[in-house]
Each structure stands twice: as structure tokens, then as C-alpha cells.
CSV table of C-alpha atoms in Angstrom, one decimal:
chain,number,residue,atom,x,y,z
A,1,UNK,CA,33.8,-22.2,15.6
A,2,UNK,CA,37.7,-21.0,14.8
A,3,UNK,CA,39.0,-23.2,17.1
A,4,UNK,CA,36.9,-26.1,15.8
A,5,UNK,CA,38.1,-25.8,12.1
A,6,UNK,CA,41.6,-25.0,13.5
A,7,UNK,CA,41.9,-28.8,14.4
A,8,UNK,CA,41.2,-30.0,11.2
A,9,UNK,CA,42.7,-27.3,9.1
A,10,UNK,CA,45.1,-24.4,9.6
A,11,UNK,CA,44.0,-21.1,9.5
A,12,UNK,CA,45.8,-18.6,7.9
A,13,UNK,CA,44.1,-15.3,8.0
A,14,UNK,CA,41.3,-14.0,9.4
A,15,UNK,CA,39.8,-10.5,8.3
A,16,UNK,CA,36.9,-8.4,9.7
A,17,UNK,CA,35.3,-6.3,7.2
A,18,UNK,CA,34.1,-2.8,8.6
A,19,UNK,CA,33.3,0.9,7.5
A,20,UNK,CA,35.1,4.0,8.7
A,21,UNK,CA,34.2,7.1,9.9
A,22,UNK,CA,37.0,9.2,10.2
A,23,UNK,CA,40.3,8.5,8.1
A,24,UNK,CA,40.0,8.4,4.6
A,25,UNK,CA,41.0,5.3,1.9
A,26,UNK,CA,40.6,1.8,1.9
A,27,UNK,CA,43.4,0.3,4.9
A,28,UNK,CA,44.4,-2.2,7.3
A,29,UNK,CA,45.0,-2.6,10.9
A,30,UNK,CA,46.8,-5.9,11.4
A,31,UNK,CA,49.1,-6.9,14.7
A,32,UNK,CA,52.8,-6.6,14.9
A,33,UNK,CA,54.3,-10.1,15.4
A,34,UNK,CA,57.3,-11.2,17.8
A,35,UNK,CA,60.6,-10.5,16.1
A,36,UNK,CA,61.1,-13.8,14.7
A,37,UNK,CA,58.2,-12.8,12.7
A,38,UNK,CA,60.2,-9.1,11.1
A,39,UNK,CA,57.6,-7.9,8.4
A,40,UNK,CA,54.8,-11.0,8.2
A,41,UNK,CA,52.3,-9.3,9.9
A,42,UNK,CA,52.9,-6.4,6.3
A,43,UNK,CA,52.9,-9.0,3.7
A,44,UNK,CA,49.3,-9.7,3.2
A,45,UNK,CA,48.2,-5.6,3.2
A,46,UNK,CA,51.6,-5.2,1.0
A,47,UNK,CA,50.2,-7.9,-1.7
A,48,UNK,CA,46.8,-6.3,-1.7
A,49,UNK,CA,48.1,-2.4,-2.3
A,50,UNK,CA,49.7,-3.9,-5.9
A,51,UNK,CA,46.2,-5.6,-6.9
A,52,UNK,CA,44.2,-2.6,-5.4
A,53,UNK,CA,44.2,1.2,-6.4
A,54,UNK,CA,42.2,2.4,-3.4
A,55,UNK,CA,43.9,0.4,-0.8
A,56,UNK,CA,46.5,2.3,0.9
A,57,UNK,CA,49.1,0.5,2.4
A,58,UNK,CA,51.1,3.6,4.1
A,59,UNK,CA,47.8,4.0,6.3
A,60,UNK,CA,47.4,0.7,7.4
A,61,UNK,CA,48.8,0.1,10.9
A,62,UNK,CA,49.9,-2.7,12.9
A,63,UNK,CA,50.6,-1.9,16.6
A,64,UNK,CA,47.4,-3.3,19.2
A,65,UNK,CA,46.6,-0.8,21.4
A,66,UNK,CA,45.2,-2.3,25.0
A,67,UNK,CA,41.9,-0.9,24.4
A,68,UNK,CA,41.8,-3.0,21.0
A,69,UNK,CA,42.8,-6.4,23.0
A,70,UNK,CA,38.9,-7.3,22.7
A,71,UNK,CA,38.5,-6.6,18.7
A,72,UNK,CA,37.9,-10.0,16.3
A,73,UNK,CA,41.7,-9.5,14.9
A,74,UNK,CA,43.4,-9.3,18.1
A,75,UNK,CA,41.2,-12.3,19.7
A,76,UNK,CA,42.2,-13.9,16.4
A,77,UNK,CA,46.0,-13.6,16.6
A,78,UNK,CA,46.8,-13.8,20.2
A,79,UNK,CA,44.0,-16.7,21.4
A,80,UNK,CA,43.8,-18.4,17.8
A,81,UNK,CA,47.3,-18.1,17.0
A,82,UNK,CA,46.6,-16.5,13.4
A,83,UNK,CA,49.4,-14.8,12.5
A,84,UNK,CA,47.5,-13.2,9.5
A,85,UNK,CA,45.0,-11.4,11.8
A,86,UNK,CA,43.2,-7.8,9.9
A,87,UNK,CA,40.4,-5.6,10.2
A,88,UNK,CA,40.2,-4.0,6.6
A,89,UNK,CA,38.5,-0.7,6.7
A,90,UNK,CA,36.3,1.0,3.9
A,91,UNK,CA,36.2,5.1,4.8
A,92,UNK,CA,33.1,6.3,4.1
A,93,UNK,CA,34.9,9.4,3.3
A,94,UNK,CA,36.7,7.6,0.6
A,95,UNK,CA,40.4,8.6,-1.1
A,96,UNK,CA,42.6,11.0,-0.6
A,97,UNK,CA,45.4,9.6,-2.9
A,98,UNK,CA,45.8,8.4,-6.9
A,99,UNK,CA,43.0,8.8,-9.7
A,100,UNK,CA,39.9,8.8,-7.4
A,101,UNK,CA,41.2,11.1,-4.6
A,102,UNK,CA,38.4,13.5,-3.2
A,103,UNK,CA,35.9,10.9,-4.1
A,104,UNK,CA,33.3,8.7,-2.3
A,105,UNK,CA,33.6,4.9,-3.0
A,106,UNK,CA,31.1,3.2,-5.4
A,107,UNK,CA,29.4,0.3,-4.4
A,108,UNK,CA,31.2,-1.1,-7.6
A,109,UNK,CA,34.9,0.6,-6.2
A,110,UNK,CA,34.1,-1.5,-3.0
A,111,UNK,CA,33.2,-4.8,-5.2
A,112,UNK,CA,36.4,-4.4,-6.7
A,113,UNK,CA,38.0,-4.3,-3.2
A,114,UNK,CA,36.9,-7.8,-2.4
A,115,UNK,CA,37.7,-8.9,-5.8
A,116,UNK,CA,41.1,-8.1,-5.4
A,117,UNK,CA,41.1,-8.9,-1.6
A,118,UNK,CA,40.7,-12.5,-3.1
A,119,UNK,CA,42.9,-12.0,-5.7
A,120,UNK,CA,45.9,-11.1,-3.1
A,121,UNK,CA,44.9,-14.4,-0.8
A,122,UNK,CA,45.7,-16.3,-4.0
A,123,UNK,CA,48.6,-14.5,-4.2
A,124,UNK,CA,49.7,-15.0,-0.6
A,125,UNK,CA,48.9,-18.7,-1.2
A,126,UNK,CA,50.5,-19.4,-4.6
A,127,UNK,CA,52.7,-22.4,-4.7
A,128,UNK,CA,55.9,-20.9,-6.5
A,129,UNK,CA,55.9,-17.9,-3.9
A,130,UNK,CA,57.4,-15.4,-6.4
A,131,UNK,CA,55.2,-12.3,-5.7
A,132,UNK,CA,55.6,-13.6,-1.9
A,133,UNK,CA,59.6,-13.1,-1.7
A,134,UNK,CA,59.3,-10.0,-4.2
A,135,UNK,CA,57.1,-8.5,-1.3
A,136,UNK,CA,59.3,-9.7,1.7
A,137,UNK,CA,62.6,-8.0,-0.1
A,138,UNK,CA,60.4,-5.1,-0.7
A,139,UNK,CA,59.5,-4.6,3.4
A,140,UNK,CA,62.9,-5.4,4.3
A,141,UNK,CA,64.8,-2.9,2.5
A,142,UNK,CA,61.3,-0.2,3.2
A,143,UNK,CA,61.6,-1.2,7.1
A,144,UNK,CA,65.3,-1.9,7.7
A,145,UNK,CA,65.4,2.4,8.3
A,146,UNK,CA,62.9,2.1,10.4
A,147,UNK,CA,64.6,2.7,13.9
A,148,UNK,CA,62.1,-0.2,16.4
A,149,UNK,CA,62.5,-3.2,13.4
A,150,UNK,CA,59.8,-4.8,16.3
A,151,UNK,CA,56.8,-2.6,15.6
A,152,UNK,CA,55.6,-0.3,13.0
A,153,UNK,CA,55.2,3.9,13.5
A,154,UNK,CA,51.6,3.5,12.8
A,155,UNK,CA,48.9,2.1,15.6
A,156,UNK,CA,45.3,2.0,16.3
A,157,UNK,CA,43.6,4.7,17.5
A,158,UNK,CA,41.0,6.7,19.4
A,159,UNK,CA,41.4,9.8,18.5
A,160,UNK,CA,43.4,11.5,15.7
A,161,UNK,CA,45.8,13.3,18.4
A,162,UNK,CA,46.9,10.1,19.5
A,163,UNK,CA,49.7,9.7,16.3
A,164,UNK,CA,52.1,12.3,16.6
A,165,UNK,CA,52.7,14.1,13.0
A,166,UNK,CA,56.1,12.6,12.7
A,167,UNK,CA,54.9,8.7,13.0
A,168,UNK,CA,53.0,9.2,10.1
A,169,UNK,CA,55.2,10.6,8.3
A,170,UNK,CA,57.8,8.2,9.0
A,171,UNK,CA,55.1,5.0,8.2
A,172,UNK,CA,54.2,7.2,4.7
A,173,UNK,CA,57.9,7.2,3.8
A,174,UNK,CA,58.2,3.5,4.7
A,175,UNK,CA,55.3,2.6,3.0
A,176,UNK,CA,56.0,5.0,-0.2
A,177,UNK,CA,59.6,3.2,-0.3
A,178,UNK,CA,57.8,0.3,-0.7
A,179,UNK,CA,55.2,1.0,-3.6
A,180,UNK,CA,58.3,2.7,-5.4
A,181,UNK,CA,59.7,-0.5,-5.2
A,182,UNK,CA,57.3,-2.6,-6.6
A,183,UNK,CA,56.3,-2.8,-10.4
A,184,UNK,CA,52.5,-1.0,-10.6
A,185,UNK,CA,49.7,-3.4,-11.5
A,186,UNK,CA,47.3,-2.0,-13.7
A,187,UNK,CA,43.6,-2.0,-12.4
A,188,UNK,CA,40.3,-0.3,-13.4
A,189,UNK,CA,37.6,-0.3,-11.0
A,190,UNK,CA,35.1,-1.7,-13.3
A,191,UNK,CA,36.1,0.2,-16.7
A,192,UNK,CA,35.5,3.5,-14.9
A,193,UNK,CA,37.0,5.9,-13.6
A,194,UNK,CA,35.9,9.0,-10.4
């Protein structure tokens, strides 16, 4: 069905929607592109953390492990060609940053999610690109430290041993460069807060 509306029209994302059991907030796991490519693959995610509250950028990850080569996203970006290629994930553990840290998403929270999912597409898609070249400085001077400028520290995983401490800790710093960066948006998750 892709392929079929790919030869009338380019597609330029492509997003699974699932639940998760095991790491908390609302994330991303996207797929590092080839060099020529140095922070695209972040943009997207980085456009929806400064709509979103709950969506935390410094756990999304973007390095395809093999045993992920069958998941939507991956099938996506390497037989489609969809550089924008995501599986956003929902915990059902929910936060464990900002206002609503130690507590489960709302049906309403999650609303607001997609909401501002849409609201960052528009963004992404915007014809004066202004937010889009305010996000690419912001990853470039967040991921010129970074020592492999080819992949990011965070990947998918099985298990929680498979990320050494100090990955994460260097994708947290990254990431937290980045939303120091940026001016905040102001959002309330429908007028309420916890």
C-alpha cells in the first residue's frame, strides 16, 4: 500500500504507534541515517519534545539493532526509502521527568500526545522552515561532542543490560544540551495538571 502511494506522492514519515512495558515517558526509536544525512533522522523527535511535555527526547534512540530489521520503521526506511521512519512509544509506566513525573498517563495526557504529534508534522512541514533550521543548529552543536557523529549512544533494546550506564548518560547530556538550547513552549495537558 506504501509503495503504491509512494509513486504518486512522497512519503515523508512514517510512525507506528505502540505501548511500552518497561522504560518510562513518552519516546522515540527512529534509524540513524548515512552520514550525508548527520542529525535528520533527530529532527522530527527534537520538534515534538518543544510541543510535548511528556515526550522525552534524551530517551528516544536511533541505532537498529539486527533483531529489529523486521519492525514497521525499519521496513519503512530501508525498503521504502523513508528517511523519517519512528516507532513512538507510550510507557504504560508513564514519567519520570518534569511536572507529571511518578505518574501514569491520562487517556487525555495521551490525546495531547497526538495533538502535538500533529502539531510538530506541521512544524516539520512549514514552508519558511524557521523552527526546522532552529532545530538542526540545535543538534549540531548537542551532537558535534558526540565522539561516532554517524550514530547516536542510544539503541534499541532487549533487555535493559544491553545499554551500558555510560551511553545513556552520554545521549541524556546530548539530549539535555539540546532542550537547554531551545526556548520552552508552554503546554498544558488539557488545563490540568498530575
Amino acid at each position: 500500500m506504501i509503495r503504491k502511494f509512494q509513486e504518486e506522492r512522497e512519503v515523508f514519515l512514517f510512525c507506528d504507534f505502540h505501548g511500552h512495558s518497561r522504560r518510562k515517558n513518552v519516546f522515540m526509536y527512529g534509524c540513524s541515517n548515512k552520514p550525508g544525512y548527520l542529525n535528520r533522522e533527530k529532527l522530527f523527535p527534537n520538534l515534538l519534545s518543544k510541543n510535548c511535555n511528556i515526550f522525552s527526547f534524551s530517551d528516544t534512540c536511533f541505532n537498529v539493532q539486527k533483531s529489529k530489521e523486521s519492525t514497521g520503521r525499519v521496513v519503512a526506511w530501508k525498503d521504502l526509502g523513508i528517511q523519517n521512519s519512528y516507532t513512538l512509544e507510550a510507557s504504560f509506566c508513564g514519567s519520570d521527568f518534569g511536572i507529571f513525573a511518578d505518574y501514569h498517563f491520562n487517556r487525555g495526557m495521551l490525546e495531547d500526545v497526538g495533538h502535538q504529534f500533529c502539531q510538530a508534522i506541521y512544524d516539520f512541514c512549514e514552508p519558511d522552515q524557521v523552527k526546522i533550521k532552529k532545530s538542526m543548529e540545535e543538534l549540531e552543536i548537542a551532537y558535534s561532542e558526540t565522539e561516532d557523529r554517524g550514530s547516536d549512544a542510544n539503541s534499541d533494546y532487549e533487555s535493559d543490560g544491553l545499554e551500558t550506564e555510560n551511553k545513556k548518560k552520554k545521549a541524556k547530556e546530548a539530549a539535555a544540551t539540546v532542550q537547554n538550547i531551545s526556548v520552552p513552549i508552554e503546554n498544558s495537558v488539557n488545563g490540568q495538571g498530575g
